[in-house]
Coordinates of C-alpha atoms and ligand atoms in Angstrom, one line a residue:
X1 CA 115.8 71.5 96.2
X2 CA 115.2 72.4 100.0
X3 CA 114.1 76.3 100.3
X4 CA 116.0 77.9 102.7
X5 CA 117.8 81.3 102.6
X6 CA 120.9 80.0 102.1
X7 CA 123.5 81.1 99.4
X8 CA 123.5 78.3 96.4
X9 CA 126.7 76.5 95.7
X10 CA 128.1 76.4 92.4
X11 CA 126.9 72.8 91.9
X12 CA 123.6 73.7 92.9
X13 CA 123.3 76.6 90.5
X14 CA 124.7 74.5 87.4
X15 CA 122.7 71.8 88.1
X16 CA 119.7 74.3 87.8
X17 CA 121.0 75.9 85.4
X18 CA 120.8 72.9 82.0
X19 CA 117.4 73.3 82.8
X20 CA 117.1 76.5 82.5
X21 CA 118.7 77.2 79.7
X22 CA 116.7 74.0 77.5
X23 CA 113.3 75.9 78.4
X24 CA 113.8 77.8 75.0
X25 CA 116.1 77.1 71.6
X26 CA 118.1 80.9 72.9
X27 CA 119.0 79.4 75.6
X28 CA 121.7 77.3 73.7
X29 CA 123.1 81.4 72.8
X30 CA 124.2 82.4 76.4
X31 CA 127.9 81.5 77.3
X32 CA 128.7 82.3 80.7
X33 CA 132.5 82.7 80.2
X34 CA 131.6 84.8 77.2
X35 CA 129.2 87.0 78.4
X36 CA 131.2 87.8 81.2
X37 CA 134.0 89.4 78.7
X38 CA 130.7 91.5 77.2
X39 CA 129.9 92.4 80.7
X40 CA 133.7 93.5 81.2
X41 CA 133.6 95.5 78.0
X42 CA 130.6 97.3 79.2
X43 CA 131.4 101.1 79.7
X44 CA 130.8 103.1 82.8
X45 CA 128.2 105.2 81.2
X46 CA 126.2 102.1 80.2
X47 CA 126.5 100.7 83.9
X48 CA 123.4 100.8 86.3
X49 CA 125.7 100.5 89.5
X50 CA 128.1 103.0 88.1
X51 CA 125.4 105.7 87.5
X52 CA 123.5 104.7 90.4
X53 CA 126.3 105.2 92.4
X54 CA 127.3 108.8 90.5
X55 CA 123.4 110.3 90.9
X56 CA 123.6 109.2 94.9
X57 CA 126.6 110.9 95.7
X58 CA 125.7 114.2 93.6
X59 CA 122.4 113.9 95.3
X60 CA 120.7 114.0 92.5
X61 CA 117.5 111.6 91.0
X62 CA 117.7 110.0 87.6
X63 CA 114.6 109.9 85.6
X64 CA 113.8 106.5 84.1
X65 CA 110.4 105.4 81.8
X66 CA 108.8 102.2 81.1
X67 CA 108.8 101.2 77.5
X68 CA 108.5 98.1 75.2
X69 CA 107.3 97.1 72.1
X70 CA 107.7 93.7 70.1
X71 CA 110.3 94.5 67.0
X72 CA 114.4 94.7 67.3
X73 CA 114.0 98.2 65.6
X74 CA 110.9 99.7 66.5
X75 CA 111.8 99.2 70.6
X76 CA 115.9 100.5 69.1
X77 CA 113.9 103.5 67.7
X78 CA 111.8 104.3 70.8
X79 CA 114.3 103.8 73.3
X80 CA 116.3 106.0 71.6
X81 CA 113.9 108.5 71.1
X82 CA 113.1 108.2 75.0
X83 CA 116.6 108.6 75.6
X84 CA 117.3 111.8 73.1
X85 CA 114.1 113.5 72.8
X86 CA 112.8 112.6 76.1
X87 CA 116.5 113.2 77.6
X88 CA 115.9 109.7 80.2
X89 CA 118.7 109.5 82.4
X90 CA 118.6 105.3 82.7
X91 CA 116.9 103.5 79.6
X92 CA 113.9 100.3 80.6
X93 CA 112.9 97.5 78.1
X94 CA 109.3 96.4 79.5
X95 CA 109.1 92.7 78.7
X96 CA 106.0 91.4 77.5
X97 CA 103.1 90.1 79.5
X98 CA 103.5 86.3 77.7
X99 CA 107.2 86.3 78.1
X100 CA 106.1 86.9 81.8
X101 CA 104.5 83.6 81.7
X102 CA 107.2 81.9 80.2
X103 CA 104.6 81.8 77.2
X104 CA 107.4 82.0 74.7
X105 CA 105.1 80.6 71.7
X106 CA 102.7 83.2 71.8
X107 CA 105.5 85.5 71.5
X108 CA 106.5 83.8 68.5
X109 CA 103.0 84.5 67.1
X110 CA 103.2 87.7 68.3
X111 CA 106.3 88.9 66.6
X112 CA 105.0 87.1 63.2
X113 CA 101.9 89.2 63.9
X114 CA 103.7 92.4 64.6
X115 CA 105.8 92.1 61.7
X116 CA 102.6 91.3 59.2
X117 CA 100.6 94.6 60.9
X118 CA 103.9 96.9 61.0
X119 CA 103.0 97.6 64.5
X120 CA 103.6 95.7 68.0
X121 CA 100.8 93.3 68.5
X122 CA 102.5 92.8 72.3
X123 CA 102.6 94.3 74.7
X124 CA 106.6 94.9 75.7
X125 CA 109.6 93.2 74.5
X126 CA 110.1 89.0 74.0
X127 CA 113.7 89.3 75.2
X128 CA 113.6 85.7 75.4
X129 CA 112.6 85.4 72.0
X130 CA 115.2 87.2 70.6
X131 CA 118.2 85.9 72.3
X132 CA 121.0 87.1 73.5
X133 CA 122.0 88.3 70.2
X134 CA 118.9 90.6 69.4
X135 CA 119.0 92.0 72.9
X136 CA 122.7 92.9 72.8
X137 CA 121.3 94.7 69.3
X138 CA 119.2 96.7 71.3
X139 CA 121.8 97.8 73.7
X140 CA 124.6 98.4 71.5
X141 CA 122.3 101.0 69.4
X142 CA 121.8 102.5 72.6
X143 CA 124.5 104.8 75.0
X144 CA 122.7 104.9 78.6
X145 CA 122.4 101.8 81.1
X146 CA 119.6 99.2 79.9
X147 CA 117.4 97.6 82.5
X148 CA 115.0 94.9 82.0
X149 CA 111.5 95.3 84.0
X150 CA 108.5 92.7 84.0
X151 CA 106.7 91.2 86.3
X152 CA 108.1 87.1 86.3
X153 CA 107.8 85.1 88.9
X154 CA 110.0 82.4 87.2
X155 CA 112.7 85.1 85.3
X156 CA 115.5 82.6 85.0
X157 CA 115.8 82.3 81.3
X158 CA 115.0 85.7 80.7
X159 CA 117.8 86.9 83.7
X160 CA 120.4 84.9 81.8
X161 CA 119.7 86.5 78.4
X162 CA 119.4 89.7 79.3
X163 CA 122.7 89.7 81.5
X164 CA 124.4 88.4 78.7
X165 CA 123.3 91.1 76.5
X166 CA 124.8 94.0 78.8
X167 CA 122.1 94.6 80.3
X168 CA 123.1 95.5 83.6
X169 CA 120.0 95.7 85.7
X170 CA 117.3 93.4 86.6
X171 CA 113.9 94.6 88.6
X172 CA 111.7 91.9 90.2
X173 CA 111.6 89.6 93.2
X174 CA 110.0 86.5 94.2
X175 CA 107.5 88.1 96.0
X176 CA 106.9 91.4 94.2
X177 CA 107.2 89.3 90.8
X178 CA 104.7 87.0 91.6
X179 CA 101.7 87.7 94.6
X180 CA 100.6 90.9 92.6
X181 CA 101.5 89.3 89.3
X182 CA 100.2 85.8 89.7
X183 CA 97.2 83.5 90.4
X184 CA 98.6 80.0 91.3
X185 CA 102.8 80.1 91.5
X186 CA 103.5 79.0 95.0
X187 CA 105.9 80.9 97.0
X188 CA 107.9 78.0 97.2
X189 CA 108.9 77.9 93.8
X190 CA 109.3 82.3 92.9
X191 CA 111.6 82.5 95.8
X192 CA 113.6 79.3 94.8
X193 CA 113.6 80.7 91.0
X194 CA 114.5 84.1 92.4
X195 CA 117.3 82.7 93.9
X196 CA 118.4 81.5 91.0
X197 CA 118.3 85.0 89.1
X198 CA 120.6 86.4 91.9
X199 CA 122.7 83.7 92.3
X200 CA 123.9 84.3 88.4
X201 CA 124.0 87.9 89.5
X202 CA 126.3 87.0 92.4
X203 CA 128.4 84.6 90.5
X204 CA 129.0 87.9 87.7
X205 CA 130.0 89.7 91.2
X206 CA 132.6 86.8 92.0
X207 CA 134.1 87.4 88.5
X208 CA 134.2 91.2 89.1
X209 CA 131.0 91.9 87.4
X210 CA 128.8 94.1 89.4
X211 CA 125.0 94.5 88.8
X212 CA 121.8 95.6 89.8
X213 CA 118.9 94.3 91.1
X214 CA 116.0 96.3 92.2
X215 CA 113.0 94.4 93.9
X216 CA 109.7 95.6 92.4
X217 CA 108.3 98.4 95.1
X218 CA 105.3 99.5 94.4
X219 CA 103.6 95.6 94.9
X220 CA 99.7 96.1 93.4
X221 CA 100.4 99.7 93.1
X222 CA 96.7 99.9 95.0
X223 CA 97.2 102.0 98.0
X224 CA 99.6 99.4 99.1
X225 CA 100.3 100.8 103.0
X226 CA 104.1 101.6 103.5
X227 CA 105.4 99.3 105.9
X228 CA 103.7 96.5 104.2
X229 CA 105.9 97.3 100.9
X230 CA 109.0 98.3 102.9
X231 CA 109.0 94.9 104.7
X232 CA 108.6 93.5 101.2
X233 CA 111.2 95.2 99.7
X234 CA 113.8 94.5 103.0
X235 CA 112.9 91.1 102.5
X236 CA 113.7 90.8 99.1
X237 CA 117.0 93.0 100.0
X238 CA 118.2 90.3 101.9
X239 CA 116.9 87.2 99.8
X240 CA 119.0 89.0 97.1
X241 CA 122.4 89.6 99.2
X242 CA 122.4 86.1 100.7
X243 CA 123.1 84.6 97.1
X244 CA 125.7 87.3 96.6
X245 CA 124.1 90.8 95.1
X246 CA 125.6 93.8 96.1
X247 CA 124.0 96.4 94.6
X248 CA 120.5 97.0 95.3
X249 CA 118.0 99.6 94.3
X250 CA 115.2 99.6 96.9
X251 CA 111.5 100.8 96.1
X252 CA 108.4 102.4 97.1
X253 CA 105.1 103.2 95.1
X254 CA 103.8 107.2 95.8
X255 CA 100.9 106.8 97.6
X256 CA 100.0 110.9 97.7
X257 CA 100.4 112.0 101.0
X258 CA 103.7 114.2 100.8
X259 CA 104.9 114.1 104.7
X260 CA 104.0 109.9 104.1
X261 CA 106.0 109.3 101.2
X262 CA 109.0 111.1 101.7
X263 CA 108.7 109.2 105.4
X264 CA 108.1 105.7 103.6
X265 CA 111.6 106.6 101.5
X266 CA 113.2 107.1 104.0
X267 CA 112.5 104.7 106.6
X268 CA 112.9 102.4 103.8
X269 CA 116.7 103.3 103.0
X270 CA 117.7 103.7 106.7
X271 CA 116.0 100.5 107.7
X272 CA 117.5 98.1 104.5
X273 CA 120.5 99.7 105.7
X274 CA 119.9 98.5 109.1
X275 CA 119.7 94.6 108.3
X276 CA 122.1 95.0 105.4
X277 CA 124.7 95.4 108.5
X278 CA 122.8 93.4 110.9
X279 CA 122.8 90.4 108.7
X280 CA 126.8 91.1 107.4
X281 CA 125.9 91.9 104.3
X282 CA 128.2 94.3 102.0
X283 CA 125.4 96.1 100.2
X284 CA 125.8 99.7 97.8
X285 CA 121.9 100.5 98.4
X286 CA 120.0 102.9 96.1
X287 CA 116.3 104.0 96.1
X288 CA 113.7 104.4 93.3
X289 CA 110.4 106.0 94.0
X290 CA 107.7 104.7 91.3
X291 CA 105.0 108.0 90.3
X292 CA 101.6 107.2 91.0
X293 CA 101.1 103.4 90.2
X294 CA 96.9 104.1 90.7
X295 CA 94.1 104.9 88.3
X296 CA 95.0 108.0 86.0
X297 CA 93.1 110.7 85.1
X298 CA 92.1 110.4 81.5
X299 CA 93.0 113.9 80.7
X300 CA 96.3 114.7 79.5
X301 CA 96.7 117.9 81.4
X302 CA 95.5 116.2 84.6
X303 CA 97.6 113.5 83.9
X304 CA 101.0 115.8 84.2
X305 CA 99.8 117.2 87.4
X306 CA 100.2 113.7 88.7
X307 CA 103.5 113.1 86.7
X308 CA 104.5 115.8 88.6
X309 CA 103.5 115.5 92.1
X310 CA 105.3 112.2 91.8
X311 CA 108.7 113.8 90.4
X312 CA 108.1 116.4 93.3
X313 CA 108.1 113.8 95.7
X314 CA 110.7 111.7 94.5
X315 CA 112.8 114.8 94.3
X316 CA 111.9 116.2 97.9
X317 CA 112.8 112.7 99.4
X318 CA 116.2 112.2 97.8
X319 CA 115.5 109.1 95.9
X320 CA 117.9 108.3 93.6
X321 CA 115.5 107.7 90.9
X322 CA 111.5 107.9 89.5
X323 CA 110.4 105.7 87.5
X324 CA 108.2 108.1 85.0
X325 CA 104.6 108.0 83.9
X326 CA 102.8 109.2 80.8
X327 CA 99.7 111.0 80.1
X328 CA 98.5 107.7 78.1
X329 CA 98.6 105.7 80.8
X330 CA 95.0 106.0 81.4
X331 CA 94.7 104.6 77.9
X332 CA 97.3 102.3 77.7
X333 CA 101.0 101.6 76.0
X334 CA 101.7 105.1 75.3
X335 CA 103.2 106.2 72.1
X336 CA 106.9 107.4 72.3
X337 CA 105.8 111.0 72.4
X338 CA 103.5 110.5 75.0
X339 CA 106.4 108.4 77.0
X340 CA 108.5 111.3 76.1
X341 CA 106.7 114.0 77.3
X342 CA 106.0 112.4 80.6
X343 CA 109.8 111.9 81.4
X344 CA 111.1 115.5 80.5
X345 CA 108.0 117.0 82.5
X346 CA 109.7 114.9 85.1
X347 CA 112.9 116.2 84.2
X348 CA 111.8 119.8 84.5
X349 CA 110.8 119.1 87.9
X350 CA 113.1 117.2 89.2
X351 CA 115.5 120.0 87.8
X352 CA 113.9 122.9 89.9
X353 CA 113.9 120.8 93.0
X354 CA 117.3 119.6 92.8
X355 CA 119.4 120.1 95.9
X356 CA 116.1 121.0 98.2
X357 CA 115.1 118.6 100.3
X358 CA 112.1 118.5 103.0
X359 CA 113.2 120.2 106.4
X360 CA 112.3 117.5 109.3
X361 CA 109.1 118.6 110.7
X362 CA 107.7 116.5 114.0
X363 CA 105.5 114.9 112.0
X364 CA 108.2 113.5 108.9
X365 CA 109.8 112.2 111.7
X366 CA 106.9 110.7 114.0
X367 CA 106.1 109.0 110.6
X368 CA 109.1 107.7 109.6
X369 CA 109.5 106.5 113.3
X370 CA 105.6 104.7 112.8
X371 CA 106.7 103.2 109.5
X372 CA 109.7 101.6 110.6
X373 CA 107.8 100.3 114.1
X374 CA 105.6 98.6 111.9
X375 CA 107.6 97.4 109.3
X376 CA 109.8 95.9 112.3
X377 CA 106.5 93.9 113.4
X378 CA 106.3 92.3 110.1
X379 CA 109.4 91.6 110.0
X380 CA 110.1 90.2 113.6
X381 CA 107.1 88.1 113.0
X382 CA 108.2 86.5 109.2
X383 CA 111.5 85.2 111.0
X384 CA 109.5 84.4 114.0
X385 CA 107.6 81.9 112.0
X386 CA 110.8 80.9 110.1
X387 CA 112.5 80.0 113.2
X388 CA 115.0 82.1 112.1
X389 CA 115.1 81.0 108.1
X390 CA 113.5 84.1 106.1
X391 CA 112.6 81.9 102.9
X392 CA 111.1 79.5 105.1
X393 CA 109.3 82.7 107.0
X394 CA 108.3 84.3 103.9
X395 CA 106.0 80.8 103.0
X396 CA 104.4 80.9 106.4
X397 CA 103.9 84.5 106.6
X398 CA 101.7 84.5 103.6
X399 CA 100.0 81.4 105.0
X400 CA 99.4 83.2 108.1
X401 CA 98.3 86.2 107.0
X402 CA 101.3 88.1 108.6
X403 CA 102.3 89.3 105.1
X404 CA 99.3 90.1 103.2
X405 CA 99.1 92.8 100.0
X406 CA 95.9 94.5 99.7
X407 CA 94.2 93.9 96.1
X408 CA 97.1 91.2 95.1
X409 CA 95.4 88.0 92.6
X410 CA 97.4 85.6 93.8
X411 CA 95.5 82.5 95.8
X412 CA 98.5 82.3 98.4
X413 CA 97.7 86.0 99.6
X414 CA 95.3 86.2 102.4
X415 CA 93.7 89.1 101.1
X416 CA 92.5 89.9 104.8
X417 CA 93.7 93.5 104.9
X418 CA 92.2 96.7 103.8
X419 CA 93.6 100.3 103.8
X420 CA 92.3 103.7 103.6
X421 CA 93.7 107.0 103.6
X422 CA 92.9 109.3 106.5
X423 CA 91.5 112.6 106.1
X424 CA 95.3 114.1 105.1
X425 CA 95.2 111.6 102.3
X426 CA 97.7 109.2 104.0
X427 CA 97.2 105.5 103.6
X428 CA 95.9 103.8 107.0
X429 CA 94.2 100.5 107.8
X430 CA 90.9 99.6 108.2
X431 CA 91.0 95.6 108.4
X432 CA 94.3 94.7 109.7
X433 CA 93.9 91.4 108.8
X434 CA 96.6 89.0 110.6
X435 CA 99.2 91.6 110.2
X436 CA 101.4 91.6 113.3
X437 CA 100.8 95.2 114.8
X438 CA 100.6 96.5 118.0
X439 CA 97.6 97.7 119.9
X440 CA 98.7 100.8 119.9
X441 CA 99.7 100.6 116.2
X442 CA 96.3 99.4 115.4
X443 CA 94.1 102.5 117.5
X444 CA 96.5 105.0 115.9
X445 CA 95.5 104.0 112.3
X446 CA 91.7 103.7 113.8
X447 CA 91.9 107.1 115.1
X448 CA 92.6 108.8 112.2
X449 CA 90.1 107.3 110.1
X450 CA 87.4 108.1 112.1
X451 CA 88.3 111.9 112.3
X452 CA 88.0 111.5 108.8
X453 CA 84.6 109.9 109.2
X454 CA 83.7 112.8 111.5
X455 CA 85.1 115.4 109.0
X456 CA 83.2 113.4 105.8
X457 CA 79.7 112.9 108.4
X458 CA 80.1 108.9 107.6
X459 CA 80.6 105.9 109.2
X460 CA 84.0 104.2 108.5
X461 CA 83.9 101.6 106.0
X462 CA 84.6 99.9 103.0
X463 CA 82.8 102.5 101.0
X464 CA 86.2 104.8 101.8
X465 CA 88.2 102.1 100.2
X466 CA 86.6 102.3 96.6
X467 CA 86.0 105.9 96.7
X468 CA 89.7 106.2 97.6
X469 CA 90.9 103.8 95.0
X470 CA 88.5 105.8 91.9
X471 CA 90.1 109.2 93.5
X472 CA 92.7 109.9 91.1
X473 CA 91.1 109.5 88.5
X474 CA 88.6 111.9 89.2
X475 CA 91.3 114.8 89.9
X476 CA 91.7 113.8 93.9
X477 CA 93.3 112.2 96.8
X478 CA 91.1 111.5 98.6
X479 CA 87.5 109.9 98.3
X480 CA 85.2 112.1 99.6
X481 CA 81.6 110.9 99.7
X482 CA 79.3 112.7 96.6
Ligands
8ZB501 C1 104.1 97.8 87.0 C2 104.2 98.7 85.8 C3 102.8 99.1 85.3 C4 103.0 100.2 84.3 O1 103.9 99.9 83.3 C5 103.7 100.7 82.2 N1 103.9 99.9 81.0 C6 103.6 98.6 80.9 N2 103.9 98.2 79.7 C7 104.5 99.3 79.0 C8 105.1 99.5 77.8 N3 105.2 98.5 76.9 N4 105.5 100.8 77.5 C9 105.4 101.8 78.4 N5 104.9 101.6 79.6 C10 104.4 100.4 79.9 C11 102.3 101.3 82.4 O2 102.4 102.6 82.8 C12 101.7 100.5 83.6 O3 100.9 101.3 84.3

């Protein structure tokens, strides 16, 4: 099939879709026709549009976790521990990293292992694997809306089973699923398999189904500067509406810097907003802001001072939701007390902050205004090089270095660029790579790192990058030299 960002017809999809479904025996289990009637049947209260929609207009941010393990019961019993003890406002299931590769033997293995040690031997939940029949298990025993969240470049299969199960979310993108997840999947193939996963969601629209889909924001989570995730996450905006999604979560990993990351919000909602209209697209557009995506501090204490910070954040910009750490996560999958703990520390947070917002100093706004300059660059630039067709841009971009993510594995990434945060703690640039900026732009972001140079009594350099990156961890924001 030609790429181009253009909306599938139904033939196309259809034709696609045999395949799909064949690529594992649970395929044979989802029934459009029939899962649509679930879908119908799905209560308000169990709807990610319909609580979305509810927390925006109260002005208020929901507090969601991460969790997944391989059992139907076990991942029943910690969601709804999460969702009782840890009082989450919007319920996850974290798919497994070989269901991510479309590895569904291993999962298979994995589940007989899990079930012979009585404890999950993966590392999220094989929704494939269980079909749509063990998924909708999972979300009838529930009563809050159920999103699934991986990291898949090719999520078709997995999209169509957990759609059918009621499920009414889906986070990912062909970009964000697959540069910072993946070594060698081509971009011509994640944003053709993307398009797949929101063409099913905009054929459930057609038949009065509405979902969500939320591109993955925070990219490699490693000091990832703002306009280059905000592009990202515009980009994947659009991909999404052109095949007929009209609900959209949009989202942005916490980098540290307050006055930065409330700017980065929101320059992100008002320019999605922006090409939403430009482009004639109908979008209800919501915003998540992910808690520190970095290295964690090992200690438990320290770790809630950075759950924290983030649910400060989140709350002072107005996102609609945070997406919740928990003091394990310097360890690893954290137990359901742990994951707990983390979201009603969020909770308490968020609670004391809710209704204030940041007052509009010069420099929020001289920030936001940066932010969107240079997310406009990038973005001028991708349909530049598309002649006008953003799929076709989006290939060429990453060829030219004109999109690049710092840190990402994947081969088609350029891998040119290198950021560092200033001597505030906001992320800057100190290799701009290919990346379409200004002059200005670029003497700006140079500026500011060498008064932090001058300030630390060392030269710029990449030595800033790693002591930035190990900050965290060590209790900072910023890496100052020993
Ligand atoms: C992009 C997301 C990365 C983060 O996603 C969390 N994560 C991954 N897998 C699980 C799981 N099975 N249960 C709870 N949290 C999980 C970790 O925090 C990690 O840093």
């Amino acid at each position: 099939m030609e790429l181009k960002n253009k909306k599938w017809t139904e033939d196309e999809f259809f034709k696609a879709r045999e395949e799909v479904l064949n690529q594992w025996p649970t395929g044979k289990g989802v029934n459009l026709e029939e899962a649509a009637e679930y879908l119908r049947k799905v209560p308000e209260h169990k709807s990610f549009p319909f609580k979305l929609k509810k927390a925006k207009e109260q002005g208020i941010t929901l507090a969601q976790p991460r969790a997944g393990v391989a059992l139907i019961e076990d991942h029943i019993n910690l969601l709804k521990y999460l969702q009782d003890e840890g009082e989450a406002d919007l319920l996850p299931t974290t798919i497994d990293s070989y269901t991510r590769q479309n590895r569904y033997k291993e999962c298979e293995i994995g589940l007989e292992e899990s079930r012979k040690a009585g404890r999950s031997m993966l590392n999220g939940f094989p929704a494939v694997n269980h079909g749509v029949e063990g998924c909708r298990k999972v979300f009838e025993a529930i009563d809050l809306p159920l999103q699934a969240r991986h990291g898949t470049p090719d999520a078709r299969l997995l999209s169509e089973i957990i759609h059918a199960a009621g499920w009414t979310s889906n986070e990912g993108g062909a970009i964000s699923y697959n540069i910072p997840y993946a070594k060698n999947v081509s971009l011509e193939k994640s944003i053709l398999d993307w398009q797949y996963c929101d063409r099913l969601v905009g054929l459930y629209e057609e038949m009065g189904i509405s979902l969500n889909r939320e591109p993955f924001g925070p990219l490699t989570g490693t000091l990832v500067p703002p306009s280059i995730s905000n592009a990202i996450a515009i980009i994947e905006g659009l991909l999404a509406a052109e095949q007929g999604v009209k609900n959209i979560t949009l989202g942005y990993g916490q980098c540290g810097n307050l006055i930065q990351d409330v700017a980065a919000m929101k320059a992100l909602e008002e320019q999605a907003n922006e090409y939403f209209k430009e482009y004639g697209y109908d979008v209800e557009l919501t915003t998540v802001f992910h808690q520190w995506m970095g290295g964690f501090p090992q200690d438990e204490a320290k770790a809630f001072g950075v759950i924290s910070w983030g649910s400060a954040t989140a709350a002072l910009a107005g996102a609609t939701k945070v997406i919740v750490k928990t003091p394990h996560e310097a360890v690893g999958i954290p137990t359901k007390e742990a994951n707990a703990a983390g979201i009603k520390a969020t909770k308490q947070t968020l609670n004391l902050l809710r209704g204030q917002r940041l007052p509009m100093p010069k420099e929020l706004e001289e920030e936001i205004k940066l932010i969107k300059m240079e997310t406009k660059c990038i973005l001028d630039k991708v349909f530049e090089v598309g002649k006008g067709d953003l799929a076709v841009g989006v290939v060429k971009a990453f060829e030219m270095g004109i999109l690049d993510i710092p840190f990402a594995p994947s081969k088609f990434n350029a891998g040119k660029v290198l950021p560092a945060r200033d001597n505030n703690g906001a992320v800057r640039i100190l290799e701009f790579g290919n990346l379409p900026f200004t002059k200005e732009i670029k003497d700006f972001h140079r500026s500011l790192l060498e008064e932090r140079a001058r300030y630390e009594k060392r030269k710029i350099g990449f030595q800033m990058v790693v002591d930035d990156i190990n900050a965290v961890g060590k209790g900072f924001l910023v890496g100052r030299p020993n």
